[in-house]
Amino acid sequence: MPRDNKTPLIQKIAQQARLTFRGLRAPPGEDKVLADRLAQLISLVTAVRAADLKVAPRENKPSSGAAGLQDPPELQSPPVTYMHICETEVFSMGVFLLRSGASIPLHDHPGMNGMLKVLYGKVSVRCFDKLEDGLSSAPPRFHPPLAPLETSSVWRAALRSVTQYSETSGPCLLSPVRDNLHQIDALDGPAAFLDILAPPYNPEDGRDCHYYKVLRPAEGRTKEQQREEEEEEEAEAEAWLLEVPQPEDFWCGGEPYPGPAVSV
Ligand SMILES: [Fe+2]
């Protein structure tokens, strides 16, 4: 098969994403085809680098002065910036830039698949899933205690994994039922990642983004035990998540995507 060296890698990724995720509604008999398409998409995404998209780490602005942390939020540069690449009914694709020390707080992707590939820097991704039985078991007491109305927004969940990714790592994957909630923290400086979501967020179709806070049970645990549990963060550990408004210290700015044009 002749090699296609002229088509930009990001265009190939877009075409393969459309083919792969459009096929998700295919009958079960076609699973092998879907698996092959997904494997091909993962292979393309694994190869993508910051230079392919013309993005590069930037100097952080100073923490005081004209654009410093003393300023009200609207005058500060955003902790996270999104560069939109493309969106169809099947998938959306863009680049997130995280300033040094920035986090994307714990959030969900209801009914969606996703793929996150680091372009530069290093990130830690903590993945959770809400558990099927939701609130069927009574939530423990928490510290600090919950307000009465808050208990209706508490979800029993499992911490699936805490993993670090850099530009040489493969993509971090999520599906409607596995690793669907995540928090992303930039480690050791600024970071950027390519993000593919399929289907895209669409509040009118039940796919809005919700934010969560991890609750720590207070009952029967000393402060020492609680600290050890937070440090260990064992995979598959039970967790309790409280749905919260978008945290005030997190907001996302927008910038034009500087890389090769993509048409889908
Ligand atoms: Fe996400």
Short mmCIF file of C-alpha atoms and ligand atoms in Angstrom, two decimals:
data_model
loop_
_atom_site.label_atom_id
_atom_site.label_comp_id
_atom_site.label_asym_id
_atom_site.label_seq_id
_atom_site.Cartn_x
_atom_site.Cartn_y
_atom_site.Cartn_z
CA MET A 1 0.00 0.00 0.00
CA PRO A 2 1.52 3.38 -0.93
CA ARG A 3 2.38 5.54 2.05
CA ASP A 4 0.54 8.84 2.32
CA ASN A 5 3.13 11.30 3.56
CA LYS A 6 1.36 14.45 2.39
CA THR A 7 -1.75 14.32 4.54
CA PRO A 8 -1.03 15.90 7.96
CA LEU A 9 -1.16 13.41 10.83
CA ILE A 10 -3.93 15.38 12.56
CA GLN A 11 -6.09 15.07 9.41
CA LYS A 12 -5.53 11.31 9.41
CA ILE A 13 -6.50 11.22 13.09
CA ALA A 14 -9.72 13.13 12.35
CA GLN A 15 -10.65 10.78 9.51
CA GLN A 16 -9.91 7.71 11.61
CA ALA A 17 -11.84 9.12 14.61
CA ARG A 18 -14.89 9.69 12.42
CA LEU A 19 -14.64 6.16 11.00
CA THR A 20 -14.11 4.58 14.42
CA PHE A 21 -16.72 6.37 16.47
CA ARG A 22 -19.34 6.44 13.75
CA GLY A 23 -19.01 2.66 13.84
CA LEU A 24 -19.82 2.45 17.55
CA ARG A 25 -23.49 1.93 16.77
CA ALA A 26 -22.69 -1.04 14.54
CA PRO A 27 -24.16 -4.45 15.47
CA PRO A 28 -22.13 -6.66 17.82
CA GLY A 29 -21.12 -8.95 14.93
CA GLU A 30 -18.90 -6.15 13.68
CA ASP A 31 -16.93 -5.83 16.91
CA LYS A 32 -13.73 -7.08 15.29
CA VAL A 33 -13.96 -4.29 12.73
CA LEU A 34 -14.49 -1.74 15.49
CA ALA A 35 -11.56 -3.10 17.47
CA ASP A 36 -9.31 -2.82 14.44
CA ARG A 37 -10.44 0.76 13.77
CA LEU A 38 -9.89 1.73 17.38
CA ALA A 39 -6.42 0.13 17.37
CA GLN A 40 -5.55 2.11 14.26
CA LEU A 41 -6.78 5.34 15.84
CA ILE A 42 -4.74 4.67 18.99
CA SER A 43 -1.68 4.03 16.83
CA LEU A 44 -2.10 7.36 14.99
CA VAL A 45 -2.79 9.30 18.21
CA THR A 46 0.24 7.72 19.92
CA ALA A 47 2.46 9.11 17.16
CA VAL A 48 1.25 12.73 17.38
CA ARG A 49 3.66 15.30 18.82
CA ALA A 50 3.37 18.99 19.72
CA ALA A 51 5.25 19.99 16.55
CA ASP A 52 2.61 18.28 14.38
CA LEU A 53 0.05 20.75 15.77
CA LYS A 54 2.44 23.72 15.98
CA VAL A 55 1.98 24.09 19.73
CA ALA A 56 4.86 24.66 22.15
CA PRO A 57 5.33 25.35 25.88
CA ARG A 58 5.17 29.03 26.84
CA GLU A 59 6.77 31.09 29.54
CA ASN A 60 4.47 31.51 32.52
CA LYS A 61 3.46 35.10 33.13
CA PRO A 62 4.83 36.59 36.35
CA SER A 63 2.75 35.99 39.48
CA SER A 64 2.60 39.69 40.38
CA GLY A 65 2.30 42.91 38.41
CA ALA A 66 0.14 43.68 35.41
CA ALA A 67 -1.19 40.15 34.89
CA GLY A 68 -0.50 38.62 38.28
CA LEU A 69 -2.44 36.43 40.68
CA GLN A 70 -3.38 39.52 42.71
CA ASP A 71 -5.66 40.62 39.89
CA PRO A 72 -9.35 39.69 39.76
CA PRO A 73 -9.92 36.48 37.75
CA GLU A 74 -11.12 38.30 34.63
CA LEU A 75 -7.72 40.00 34.30
CA GLN A 76 -5.62 36.89 34.93
CA SER A 77 -4.60 34.64 32.09
CA PRO A 78 -6.68 31.46 32.28
CA PRO A 79 -5.20 28.39 34.00
CA VAL A 80 -6.39 26.29 31.06
CA THR A 81 -6.78 27.24 27.39
CA TYR A 82 -8.69 25.28 24.74
CA MET A 83 -7.82 25.31 21.04
CA HIS A 84 -10.76 23.98 19.04
CA ILE A 85 -9.74 21.88 16.04
CA CYS A 86 -13.03 20.43 14.74
CA GLU A 87 -16.42 19.13 15.77
CA THR A 88 -19.03 16.95 14.08
CA GLU A 89 -22.00 15.02 15.45
CA VAL A 90 -19.65 12.05 15.79
CA PHE A 91 -16.69 13.57 17.66
CA SER A 92 -14.94 16.74 18.76
CA MET A 93 -11.21 17.35 18.83
CA GLY A 94 -9.05 20.08 20.36
CA VAL A 95 -5.96 20.86 22.39
CA PHE A 96 -5.90 21.79 26.07
CA LEU A 97 -2.98 23.87 27.35
CA LEU A 98 -2.41 23.79 31.12
CA ARG A 99 -0.31 26.42 32.87
CA SER A 100 2.29 25.22 35.36
CA GLY A 101 0.46 23.92 38.44
CA ALA A 102 -2.97 24.04 36.73
CA SER A 103 -5.65 21.37 37.14
CA ILE A 104 -8.79 20.45 35.28
CA PRO A 105 -11.04 19.52 38.20
CA LEU A 106 -12.81 16.18 38.46
CA HIS A 107 -15.55 16.06 35.81
CA ASP A 108 -17.57 13.53 33.81
CA HIS A 109 -18.29 12.69 30.16
CA PRO A 110 -21.81 11.17 30.27
CA GLY A 111 -22.33 8.51 27.62
CA MET A 112 -19.11 9.50 25.87
CA ASN A 113 -15.84 7.95 24.74
CA GLY A 114 -12.60 9.86 24.96
CA MET A 115 -8.92 9.87 24.20
CA LEU A 116 -6.31 12.15 25.76
CA LYS A 117 -2.74 12.29 24.37
CA VAL A 118 -0.05 14.44 26.00
CA LEU A 119 1.80 16.71 23.55
CA TYR A 120 4.32 18.27 25.95
CA GLY A 121 4.94 18.29 29.68
CA LYS A 122 3.60 15.74 32.11
CA VAL A 123 0.12 15.23 33.58
CA SER A 124 -1.37 13.04 36.26
CA VAL A 125 -4.81 11.63 35.45
CA ARG A 126 -7.02 10.28 38.26
CA CYS A 127 -9.90 8.22 36.85
CA PHE A 128 -13.14 7.35 38.64
CA ASP A 129 -16.41 5.65 37.77
CA LYS A 130 -19.78 6.11 39.38
CA LEU A 131 -20.95 2.69 40.56
CA GLU A 132 -24.10 1.13 39.17
CA ASP A 133 -25.84 0.89 42.50
CA GLY A 134 -25.41 4.63 43.04
CA LEU A 135 -26.73 5.46 46.46
CA SER A 136 -28.24 2.08 47.34
CA SER A 137 -25.89 1.78 50.29
CA ALA A 138 -26.07 4.57 52.82
CA PRO A 139 -23.21 7.06 52.48
CA PRO A 140 -20.95 7.32 55.52
CA ARG A 141 -20.56 10.49 57.53
CA PHE A 142 -18.12 12.90 55.95
CA HIS A 143 -15.70 15.43 57.20
CA PRO A 144 -16.69 18.25 56.92
CA PRO A 145 -20.36 17.17 57.29
CA LEU A 146 -22.67 17.60 54.28
CA ALA A 147 -25.55 20.05 54.20
CA PRO A 148 -28.94 18.25 53.94
CA LEU A 149 -29.44 19.16 50.27
CA GLU A 150 -25.96 18.00 49.34
CA THR A 151 -26.66 14.36 50.22
CA SER A 152 -28.87 14.08 47.11
CA SER A 153 -25.83 14.86 44.94
CA VAL A 154 -23.49 12.23 46.40
CA TRP A 155 -22.41 9.29 44.28
CA ARG A 156 -20.72 6.09 45.32
CA ALA A 157 -17.76 5.60 42.99
CA ALA A 158 -14.53 3.69 42.46
CA LEU A 159 -11.11 5.19 41.93
CA ARG A 160 -9.91 3.28 38.86
CA SER A 161 -6.37 4.56 38.43
CA VAL A 162 -3.87 7.35 39.00
CA THR A 163 -1.44 7.48 36.06
CA GLN A 164 1.20 9.88 34.80
CA TYR A 165 1.46 10.60 31.07
CA SER A 166 4.10 12.41 29.02
CA GLU A 167 4.60 12.93 25.27
CA THR A 168 6.05 9.43 24.85
CA SER A 169 3.05 7.77 26.55
CA GLY A 170 0.16 6.29 24.63
CA PRO A 171 -3.26 7.93 25.00
CA CYS A 172 -5.39 7.78 28.14
CA LEU A 173 -8.76 6.26 27.17
CA LEU A 174 -12.23 6.65 28.64
CA SER A 175 -15.59 5.08 27.77
CA PRO A 176 -19.20 5.50 28.96
CA VAL A 177 -18.60 2.76 31.56
CA ARG A 178 -14.86 2.81 32.29
CA ASP A 179 -12.69 5.69 33.56
CA ASN A 180 -15.49 8.10 32.66
CA LEU A 181 -14.67 10.73 35.28
CA HIS A 182 -11.22 12.24 35.57
CA GLN A 183 -9.12 14.97 37.09
CA ILE A 184 -6.06 16.18 35.21
CA ASP A 185 -3.13 17.88 36.95
CA ALA A 186 -0.10 19.42 35.21
CA LEU A 187 3.09 18.17 36.88
CA ASP A 188 6.51 19.87 36.90
CA GLY A 189 5.58 22.75 34.58
CA PRO A 190 3.13 23.51 31.76
CA ALA A 191 1.52 20.71 29.78
CA ALA A 192 -0.69 20.22 26.74
CA PHE A 193 -2.77 17.36 25.42
CA LEU A 194 -4.86 16.48 22.41
CA ASP A 195 -8.44 15.63 23.42
CA ILE A 196 -10.95 13.61 21.37
CA LEU A 197 -14.50 13.13 22.64
CA ALA A 198 -17.10 10.95 20.91
CA PRO A 199 -19.86 11.96 20.78
CA PRO A 200 -19.15 15.58 21.79
CA TYR A 201 -20.67 17.23 24.86
CA ASN A 202 -24.26 18.28 24.09
CA PRO A 203 -26.47 19.33 27.02
CA GLU A 204 -29.58 19.07 24.83
CA ASP A 205 -28.82 15.39 24.32
CA GLY A 206 -28.03 14.61 27.97
CA ARG A 207 -24.29 15.10 27.68
CA ASP A 208 -23.50 18.08 29.91
CA CYS A 209 -20.29 18.36 31.94
CA HIS A 210 -20.62 18.03 35.74
CA TYR A 211 -17.95 18.69 38.34
CA TYR A 212 -17.29 16.65 41.47
CA LYS A 213 -15.41 16.80 44.72
CA VAL A 214 -14.02 13.67 46.37
CA LEU A 215 -15.42 13.23 49.87
CA ARG A 216 -13.50 11.57 52.64
CA PRO A 217 -15.47 9.48 55.15
CA ALA A 218 -14.84 10.74 58.67
CA GLU A 219 -16.27 7.88 60.67
CA GLY A 220 -13.86 5.61 62.53
CA ARG A 221 -10.74 7.09 60.99
CA THR A 222 -8.00 9.00 62.73
CA LYS A 223 -6.47 11.99 60.96
CA GLU A 224 -3.34 9.89 60.44
CA GLN A 225 -5.36 7.10 58.74
CA GLN A 226 -7.14 9.62 56.52
CA ARG A 227 -3.81 11.10 55.41
CA GLU A 228 -2.40 7.65 54.65
CA GLU A 229 -5.49 6.78 52.59
CA GLU A 230 -5.16 9.97 50.55
CA GLU A 231 -1.50 9.19 49.86
CA GLU A 232 -2.04 5.55 48.94
CA GLU A 233 -5.01 6.10 46.58
CA GLU A 234 -5.33 2.42 45.82
CA ALA A 235 -6.92 1.56 42.49
CA GLU A 236 -10.46 0.21 42.84
CA ALA A 237 -10.76 1.93 46.23
CA GLU A 238 -14.27 3.07 47.10
CA ALA A 239 -14.82 6.81 46.84
CA TRP A 240 -17.71 9.19 47.39
CA LEU A 241 -18.23 12.04 44.96
CA LEU A 242 -20.21 15.20 45.61
CA GLU A 243 -21.50 17.05 42.52
CA VAL A 244 -20.41 20.68 42.82
CA PRO A 245 -20.61 23.83 40.66
CA GLN A 246 -17.62 24.56 38.45
CA PRO A 247 -14.80 25.47 40.89
CA GLU A 248 -14.09 29.22 40.98
CA ASP A 249 -10.35 28.81 40.45
CA PHE A 250 -10.91 26.88 37.23
CA TRP A 251 -11.90 28.46 33.97
CA CYS A 252 -10.95 27.79 30.40
CA GLY A 253 -9.92 30.42 27.88
CA GLY A 254 -9.94 29.96 24.12
CA GLU A 255 -7.28 30.51 21.47
CA PRO A 256 -7.10 29.74 17.75
CA TYR A 257 -5.60 26.37 16.87
CA PRO A 258 -2.34 27.09 15.01
CA GLY A 259 -1.80 23.70 13.35
CA PRO A 260 -2.68 22.24 9.93
CA ALA A 261 -6.30 22.69 8.85
CA VAL A 262 -8.56 19.71 9.40
CA SER A 263 -11.65 18.95 7.34
CA VAL A 264 -14.13 16.24 8.32
FE FE B 1 -12.24 15.36 30.40
#
